[in-house]
């Protein structure tokens, strides 16, 4: 992007939002739209559902992405046995496809495992926080004592 184009885009953005403070706002809503609060919230059920979708995708790819492998391999061998150079290329294509398929399968597994870990870790953190508050019971620290810890 050329400098002139950047300056033009900034001018257009300023004209589109008259009265907006000068400068840039990244990853933030204007104050009148609720900026300052958390803008990303996810529940354990959502993480588990996304993990399940990733696992379902992996299972479908494992079956559907590999169904032509035996036939492709046989065709490549037959073409090579008949003396055709394209047989080697068909075998190479099958090898590359298999490699790429396994990369995608690993990625889906990684996503599923990460979401599962994240969900269980947040649930564990929530349980520990609740247990800590419950154990404190009526012996909650006064605000002045908490302030001393923060100094």
mmCIF file with all atom_site columns, C-alpha atoms in Angstrom:
data_model
loop_
_atom_site.group_PDB
_atom_site.id
_atom_site.type_symbol
_atom_site.label_atom_id
_atom_site.label_alt_id
_atom_site.label_comp_id
_atom_site.label_asym_id
_atom_site.label_entity_id
_atom_site.label_seq_id
_atom_site.pdbx_PDB_ins_code
_atom_site.Cartn_x
_atom_site.Cartn_y
_atom_site.Cartn_z
_atom_site.occupancy
_atom_site.B_iso_or_equiv
_atom_site.pdbx_formal_charge
_atom_site.auth_seq_id
_atom_site.auth_comp_id
_atom_site.auth_asym_id
_atom_site.auth_atom_id
_atom_site.pdbx_PDB_model_num
ATOM 1   C CA . UNK A 1 1   ? 0.000   0.000   0.000   1.00 0.00 ? 1   UNK A CA 1
ATOM 2   C CA . UNK A 1 2   ? 1.440   3.355   -0.993  1.00 0.00 ? 2   UNK A CA 1
ATOM 3   C CA . UNK A 1 3   ? 1.738   6.169   1.554   1.00 0.00 ? 3   UNK A CA 1
ATOM 4   C CA . UNK A 1 4   ? -0.686  8.324   -0.398  1.00 0.00 ? 4   UNK A CA 1
ATOM 5   C CA . UNK A 1 5   ? -3.270  5.544   -0.349  1.00 0.00 ? 5   UNK A CA 1
ATOM 6   C CA . UNK A 1 6   ? -2.841  5.186   3.415   1.00 0.00 ? 6   UNK A CA 1
ATOM 7   C CA . UNK A 1 7   ? -3.321  8.920   3.938   1.00 0.00 ? 7   UNK A CA 1
ATOM 8   C CA . UNK A 1 8   ? -6.430  8.852   1.729   1.00 0.00 ? 8   UNK A CA 1
ATOM 9   C CA . UNK A 1 9   ? -7.925  5.970   3.725   1.00 0.00 ? 9   UNK A CA 1
ATOM 10  C CA . UNK A 1 10  ? -7.274  7.805   6.998   1.00 0.00 ? 10  UNK A CA 1
ATOM 11  C CA . UNK A 1 11  ? -8.960  10.922  5.621   1.00 0.00 ? 11  UNK A CA 1
ATOM 12  C CA . UNK A 1 12  ? -11.968 8.887   4.483   1.00 0.00 ? 12  UNK A CA 1
ATOM 13  C CA . UNK A 1 13  ? -12.245 7.195   7.873   1.00 0.00 ? 13  UNK A CA 1
ATOM 14  C CA . UNK A 1 14  ? -12.112 10.540  9.670   1.00 0.00 ? 14  UNK A CA 1
ATOM 15  C CA . UNK A 1 15  ? -14.786 11.961  7.353   1.00 0.00 ? 15  UNK A CA 1
ATOM 16  C CA . UNK A 1 16  ? -17.014 8.920   7.912   1.00 0.00 ? 16  UNK A CA 1
ATOM 17  C CA . UNK A 1 17  ? -16.918 9.375   11.701  1.00 0.00 ? 17  UNK A CA 1
ATOM 18  C CA . UNK A 1 18  ? -17.105 13.126  12.426  1.00 0.00 ? 18  UNK A CA 1
ATOM 19  C CA . UNK A 1 19  ? -16.468 13.999  16.021  1.00 0.00 ? 19  UNK A CA 1
ATOM 20  C CA . UNK A 1 20  ? -14.511 10.810  16.645  1.00 0.00 ? 20  UNK A CA 1
ATOM 21  C CA . UNK A 1 21  ? -11.293 11.273  18.597  1.00 0.00 ? 21  UNK A CA 1
ATOM 22  C CA . UNK A 1 22  ? -8.143  11.605  16.550  1.00 0.00 ? 22  UNK A CA 1
ATOM 23  C CA . UNK A 1 23  ? -5.876  8.602   16.271  1.00 0.00 ? 23  UNK A CA 1
ATOM 24  C CA . UNK A 1 24  ? -6.567  4.955   15.759  1.00 0.00 ? 24  UNK A CA 1
ATOM 25  C CA . UNK A 1 25  ? -8.639  2.530   17.778  1.00 0.00 ? 25  UNK A CA 1
ATOM 26  C CA . UNK A 1 26  ? -7.588  -1.063  17.388  1.00 0.00 ? 26  UNK A CA 1
ATOM 27  C CA . UNK A 1 27  ? -9.742  -3.945  18.598  1.00 0.00 ? 27  UNK A CA 1
ATOM 28  C CA . UNK A 1 28  ? -12.067 -1.627  20.471  1.00 0.00 ? 28  UNK A CA 1
ATOM 29  C CA . UNK A 1 29  ? -15.555 -0.242  20.093  1.00 0.00 ? 29  UNK A CA 1
ATOM 30  C CA . UNK A 1 30  ? -16.258 3.439   20.645  1.00 0.00 ? 30  UNK A CA 1
ATOM 31  C CA . UNK A 1 31  ? -17.195 4.215   24.270  1.00 0.00 ? 31  UNK A CA 1
ATOM 32  C CA . UNK A 1 32  ? -20.845 4.839   23.377  1.00 0.00 ? 32  UNK A CA 1
ATOM 33  C CA . UNK A 1 33  ? -21.056 1.290   21.994  1.00 0.00 ? 33  UNK A CA 1
ATOM 34  C CA . UNK A 1 34  ? -19.818 -0.388  25.151  1.00 0.00 ? 34  UNK A CA 1
ATOM 35  C CA . UNK A 1 35  ? -16.036 -0.310  24.847  1.00 0.00 ? 35  UNK A CA 1
ATOM 36  C CA . UNK A 1 36  ? -14.040 -1.260  27.866  1.00 0.00 ? 36  UNK A CA 1
ATOM 37  C CA . UNK A 1 37  ? -15.838 -4.483  28.726  1.00 0.00 ? 37  UNK A CA 1
ATOM 38  C CA . UNK A 1 38  ? -14.952 -7.961  27.601  1.00 0.00 ? 38  UNK A CA 1
ATOM 39  C CA . UNK A 1 39  ? -15.686 -8.394  23.910  1.00 0.00 ? 39  UNK A CA 1
ATOM 40  C CA . UNK A 1 40  ? -14.974 -12.107 23.693  1.00 0.00 ? 40  UNK A CA 1
ATOM 41  C CA . UNK A 1 41  ? -16.828 -14.592 25.788  1.00 0.00 ? 41  UNK A CA 1
ATOM 42  C CA . UNK A 1 42  ? -17.071 -18.309 25.207  1.00 0.00 ? 42  UNK A CA 1
ATOM 43  C CA . UNK A 1 43  ? -18.733 -21.049 27.184  1.00 0.00 ? 43  UNK A CA 1
ATOM 44  C CA . UNK A 1 44  ? -17.426 -24.536 27.852  1.00 0.00 ? 44  UNK A CA 1
ATOM 45  C CA . UNK A 1 45  ? -20.281 -26.022 25.828  1.00 0.00 ? 45  UNK A CA 1
ATOM 46  C CA . UNK A 1 46  ? -19.260 -23.941 22.811  1.00 0.00 ? 46  UNK A CA 1
ATOM 47  C CA . UNK A 1 47  ? -15.656 -25.103 23.048  1.00 0.00 ? 47  UNK A CA 1
ATOM 48  C CA . UNK A 1 48  ? -16.765 -28.727 23.306  1.00 0.00 ? 48  UNK A CA 1
ATOM 49  C CA . UNK A 1 49  ? -19.135 -28.303 20.352  1.00 0.00 ? 49  UNK A CA 1
ATOM 50  C CA . UNK A 1 50  ? -16.345 -26.813 18.207  1.00 0.00 ? 50  UNK A CA 1
ATOM 51  C CA . UNK A 1 51  ? -14.036 -29.645 19.242  1.00 0.00 ? 51  UNK A CA 1
ATOM 52  C CA . UNK A 1 52  ? -16.684 -32.171 18.260  1.00 0.00 ? 52  UNK A CA 1
ATOM 53  C CA . UNK A 1 53  ? -17.067 -30.482 14.858  1.00 0.00 ? 53  UNK A CA 1
ATOM 54  C CA . UNK A 1 54  ? -13.300 -30.650 14.312  1.00 0.00 ? 54  UNK A CA 1
ATOM 55  C CA . UNK A 1 55  ? -13.307 -34.335 15.240  1.00 0.00 ? 55  UNK A CA 1
ATOM 56  C CA . UNK A 1 56  ? -16.262 -35.050 12.924  1.00 0.00 ? 56  UNK A CA 1
ATOM 57  C CA . UNK A 1 57  ? -14.466 -33.253 10.092  1.00 0.00 ? 57  UNK A CA 1
ATOM 58  C CA . UNK A 1 58  ? -11.326 -35.312 10.740  1.00 0.00 ? 58  UNK A CA 1
ATOM 59  C CA . UNK A 1 59  ? -13.266 -38.575 10.660  1.00 0.00 ? 59  UNK A CA 1
ATOM 60  C CA . UNK A 1 60  ? -15.043 -37.646 7.417   1.00 0.00 ? 60  UNK A CA 1
ATOM 61  C CA . UNK A 1 61  ? -11.798 -36.517 5.785   1.00 0.00 ? 61  UNK A CA 1
ATOM 62  C CA . UNK A 1 62  ? -10.078 -39.708 6.844   1.00 0.00 ? 62  UNK A CA 1
ATOM 63  C CA . UNK A 1 63  ? -12.665 -41.795 5.011   1.00 0.00 ? 63  UNK A CA 1
ATOM 64  C CA . UNK A 1 64  ? -13.557 -39.539 2.086   1.00 0.00 ? 64  UNK A CA 1
ATOM 65  C CA . UNK A 1 65  ? -10.029 -38.291 1.465   1.00 0.00 ? 65  UNK A CA 1
ATOM 66  C CA . UNK A 1 66  ? -8.602  -41.780 1.224   1.00 0.00 ? 66  UNK A CA 1
ATOM 67  C CA . UNK A 1 67  ? -11.250 -43.638 -0.761  1.00 0.00 ? 67  UNK A CA 1
ATOM 68  C CA . UNK A 1 68  ? -9.457  -43.249 -4.118  1.00 0.00 ? 68  UNK A CA 1
ATOM 69  C CA . UNK A 1 69  ? -5.999  -44.251 -2.843  1.00 0.00 ? 69  UNK A CA 1
ATOM 70  C CA . UNK A 1 70  ? -6.109  -47.980 -3.697  1.00 0.00 ? 70  UNK A CA 1
ATOM 71  C CA . UNK A 1 71  ? -7.479  -47.367 -7.192  1.00 0.00 ? 71  UNK A CA 1
ATOM 72  C CA . UNK A 1 72  ? -5.041  -44.543 -7.884  1.00 0.00 ? 72  UNK A CA 1
ATOM 73  C CA . UNK A 1 73  ? -2.121  -46.671 -6.734  1.00 0.00 ? 73  UNK A CA 1
ATOM 74  C CA . UNK A 1 74  ? -3.233  -49.599 -8.907  1.00 0.00 ? 74  UNK A CA 1
ATOM 75  C CA . UNK A 1 75  ? -3.644  -47.310 -11.912 1.00 0.00 ? 75  UNK A CA 1
ATOM 76  C CA . UNK A 1 76  ? -0.181  -45.830 -11.383 1.00 0.00 ? 76  UNK A CA 1
ATOM 77  C CA . UNK A 1 77  ? 1.411   -49.265 -11.129 1.00 0.00 ? 77  UNK A CA 1
ATOM 78  C CA . UNK A 1 78  ? -0.374  -50.520 -14.251 1.00 0.00 ? 78  UNK A CA 1
ATOM 79  C CA . UNK A 1 79  ? 0.592   -47.436 -16.251 1.00 0.00 ? 79  UNK A CA 1
ATOM 80  C CA . UNK A 1 80  ? 4.204   -47.801 -15.108 1.00 0.00 ? 80  UNK A CA 1
ATOM 81  C CA . UNK A 1 81  ? 4.205   -51.532 -15.979 1.00 0.00 ? 81  UNK A CA 1
ATOM 82  C CA . UNK A 1 82  ? 2.932   -50.664 -19.442 1.00 0.00 ? 82  UNK A CA 1
ATOM 83  C CA . UNK A 1 83  ? 5.956   -48.402 -19.882 1.00 0.00 ? 83  UNK A CA 1
ATOM 84  C CA . UNK A 1 84  ? 4.106   -45.106 -19.613 1.00 0.00 ? 84  UNK A CA 1
ATOM 85  C CA . UNK A 1 85  ? 5.828   -42.231 -17.836 1.00 0.00 ? 85  UNK A CA 1
ATOM 86  C CA . UNK A 1 86  ? 2.490   -40.977 -16.566 1.00 0.00 ? 86  UNK A CA 1
ATOM 87  C CA . UNK A 1 87  ? 2.334   -43.991 -14.208 1.00 0.00 ? 87  UNK A CA 1
ATOM 88  C CA . UNK A 1 88  ? 5.151   -42.568 -12.114 1.00 0.00 ? 88  UNK A CA 1
ATOM 89  C CA . UNK A 1 89  ? 3.409   -39.183 -12.029 1.00 0.00 ? 89  UNK A CA 1
ATOM 90  C CA . UNK A 1 90  ? 0.119   -40.760 -10.910 1.00 0.00 ? 90  UNK A CA 1
ATOM 91  C CA . UNK A 1 91  ? 1.968   -42.545 -8.088  1.00 0.00 ? 91  UNK A CA 1
ATOM 92  C CA . UNK A 1 92  ? 3.675   -39.286 -7.114  1.00 0.00 ? 92  UNK A CA 1
ATOM 93  C CA . UNK A 1 93  ? 0.325   -37.485 -7.140  1.00 0.00 ? 93  UNK A CA 1
ATOM 94  C CA . UNK A 1 94  ? -1.154  -40.139 -4.843  1.00 0.00 ? 94  UNK A CA 1
ATOM 95  C CA . UNK A 1 95  ? 1.817   -39.750 -2.492  1.00 0.00 ? 95  UNK A CA 1
ATOM 96  C CA . UNK A 1 96  ? 1.497   -35.953 -2.363  1.00 0.00 ? 96  UNK A CA 1
ATOM 97  C CA . UNK A 1 97  ? -2.266  -36.198 -1.823  1.00 0.00 ? 97  UNK A CA 1
ATOM 98  C CA . UNK A 1 98  ? -1.741  -38.647 1.046   1.00 0.00 ? 98  UNK A CA 1
ATOM 99  C CA . UNK A 1 99  ? 0.816   -36.342 2.660   1.00 0.00 ? 99  UNK A CA 1
ATOM 100 C CA . UNK A 1 100 ? -1.475  -33.307 2.425   1.00 0.00 ? 100 UNK A CA 1
ATOM 101 C CA . UNK A 1 101 ? -4.410  -35.318 3.737   1.00 0.00 ? 101 UNK A CA 1
ATOM 102 C CA . UNK A 1 102 ? -2.436  -36.370 6.793   1.00 0.00 ? 102 UNK A CA 1
ATOM 103 C CA . UNK A 1 103 ? -1.434  -32.759 7.464   1.00 0.00 ? 103 UNK A CA 1
ATOM 104 C CA . UNK A 1 104 ? -5.117  -31.782 7.462   1.00 0.00 ? 104 UNK A CA 1
ATOM 105 C CA . UNK A 1 105 ? -6.038  -34.748 9.667   1.00 0.00 ? 105 UNK A CA 1
ATOM 106 C CA . UNK A 1 106 ? -3.325  -33.765 12.146  1.00 0.00 ? 106 UNK A CA 1
ATOM 107 C CA . UNK A 1 107 ? -4.544  -30.161 12.130  1.00 0.00 ? 107 UNK A CA 1
ATOM 108 C CA . UNK A 1 108 ? -8.115  -31.232 12.921  1.00 0.00 ? 108 UNK A CA 1
ATOM 109 C CA . UNK A 1 109 ? -6.844  -33.444 15.751  1.00 0.00 ? 109 UNK A CA 1
ATOM 110 C CA . UNK A 1 110 ? -4.746  -30.593 17.099  1.00 0.00 ? 110 UNK A CA 1
ATOM 111 C CA . UNK A 1 111 ? -7.732  -28.216 17.050  1.00 0.00 ? 111 UNK A CA 1
ATOM 112 C CA . UNK A 1 112 ? -9.956  -30.733 18.783  1.00 0.00 ? 112 UNK A CA 1
ATOM 113 C CA . UNK A 1 113 ? -7.357  -31.536 21.440  1.00 0.00 ? 113 UNK A CA 1
ATOM 114 C CA . UNK A 1 114 ? -6.634  -27.863 22.080  1.00 0.00 ? 114 UNK A CA 1
ATOM 115 C CA . UNK A 1 115 ? -10.311 -26.989 22.466  1.00 0.00 ? 115 UNK A CA 1
ATOM 116 C CA . UNK A 1 116 ? -10.863 -29.969 24.742  1.00 0.00 ? 116 UNK A CA 1
ATOM 117 C CA . UNK A 1 117 ? -7.883  -29.017 26.903  1.00 0.00 ? 117 UNK A CA 1
ATOM 118 C CA . UNK A 1 118 ? -8.958  -25.375 27.024  1.00 0.00 ? 118 UNK A CA 1
ATOM 119 C CA . UNK A 1 119 ? -12.489 -26.304 28.069  1.00 0.00 ? 119 UNK A CA 1
ATOM 120 C CA . UNK A 1 120 ? -11.367 -28.689 30.803  1.00 0.00 ? 120 UNK A CA 1
ATOM 121 C CA . UNK A 1 121 ? -8.666  -26.296 32.055  1.00 0.00 ? 121 UNK A CA 1
ATOM 122 C CA . UNK A 1 122 ? -11.127 -23.400 32.344  1.00 0.00 ? 122 UNK A CA 1
ATOM 123 C CA . UNK A 1 123 ? -13.620 -25.647 34.136  1.00 0.00 ? 123 UNK A CA 1
ATOM 124 C CA . UNK A 1 124 ? -10.856 -26.713 36.533  1.00 0.00 ? 124 UNK A CA 1
ATOM 125 C CA . UNK A 1 125 ? -9.853  -23.071 37.112  1.00 0.00 ? 125 UNK A CA 1
ATOM 126 C CA . UNK A 1 126 ? -13.479 -22.145 37.793  1.00 0.00 ? 126 UNK A CA 1
ATOM 127 C CA . UNK A 1 127 ? -13.832 -25.023 40.268  1.00 0.00 ? 127 UNK A CA 1
ATOM 128 C CA . UNK A 1 128 ? -10.656 -24.009 42.097  1.00 0.00 ? 128 UNK A CA 1
ATOM 129 C CA . UNK A 1 129 ? -11.803 -20.392 42.276  1.00 0.00 ? 129 UNK A CA 1
ATOM 130 C CA . UNK A 1 130 ? -15.213 -21.448 43.593  1.00 0.00 ? 130 UNK A CA 1
ATOM 131 C CA . UNK A 1 131 ? -13.639 -23.782 46.129  1.00 0.00 ? 131 UNK A CA 1
ATOM 132 C CA . UNK A 1 132 ? -11.349 -21.003 47.322  1.00 0.00 ? 132 UNK A CA 1
ATOM 133 C CA . UNK A 1 133 ? -14.237 -18.629 47.804  1.00 0.00 ? 133 UNK A CA 1
ATOM 134 C CA . UNK A 1 134 ? -16.365 -21.302 49.455  1.00 0.00 ? 134 UNK A CA 1
ATOM 135 C CA . UNK A 1 135 ? -13.578 -22.286 51.847  1.00 0.00 ? 135 UNK A CA 1
ATOM 136 C CA . UNK A 1 136 ? -13.109 -18.676 52.890  1.00 0.00 ? 136 UNK A CA 1
ATOM 137 C CA . UNK A 1 137 ? -16.767 -18.532 53.935  1.00 0.00 ? 137 UNK A CA 1
ATOM 138 C CA . UNK A 1 138 ? -17.309 -15.776 56.444  1.00 0.00 ? 138 UNK A CA 1
ATOM 139 C CA . UNK A 1 139 ? -13.551 -15.303 56.865  1.00 0.00 ? 139 UNK A CA 1
ATOM 140 C CA . UNK A 1 140 ? -13.279 -13.200 53.706  1.00 0.00 ? 140 UNK A CA 1
ATOM 141 C CA . UNK A 1 141 ? -10.399 -10.747 53.868  1.00 0.00 ? 141 UNK A CA 1
ATOM 142 C CA . UNK A 1 142 ? -11.377 -7.114  54.383  1.00 0.00 ? 142 UNK A CA 1
ATOM 143 C CA . UNK A 1 143 ? -10.672 -4.770  51.494  1.00 0.00 ? 143 UNK A CA 1
ATOM 144 C CA . UNK A 1 144 ? -7.884  -3.042  53.423  1.00 0.00 ? 144 UNK A CA 1
ATOM 145 C CA . UNK A 1 145 ? -6.062  -6.359  53.882  1.00 0.00 ? 145 UNK A CA 1
ATOM 146 C CA . UNK A 1 146 ? -6.399  -7.179  50.166  1.00 0.00 ? 146 UNK A CA 1
ATOM 147 C CA . UNK A 1 147 ? -5.051  -3.729  49.320  1.00 0.00 ? 147 UNK A CA 1
ATOM 148 C CA . UNK A 1 148 ? -1.965  -4.474  51.467  1.00 0.00 ? 148 UNK A CA 1
ATOM 149 C CA . UNK A 1 149 ? -1.212  -7.557  49.351  1.00 0.00 ? 149 UNK A CA 1
ATOM 150 C CA . UNK A 1 150 ? -1.284  -5.492  46.180  1.00 0.00 ? 150 UNK A CA 1
ATOM 151 C CA . UNK A 1 151 ? 1.357   -2.975  47.345  1.00 0.00 ? 151 UNK A CA 1
#
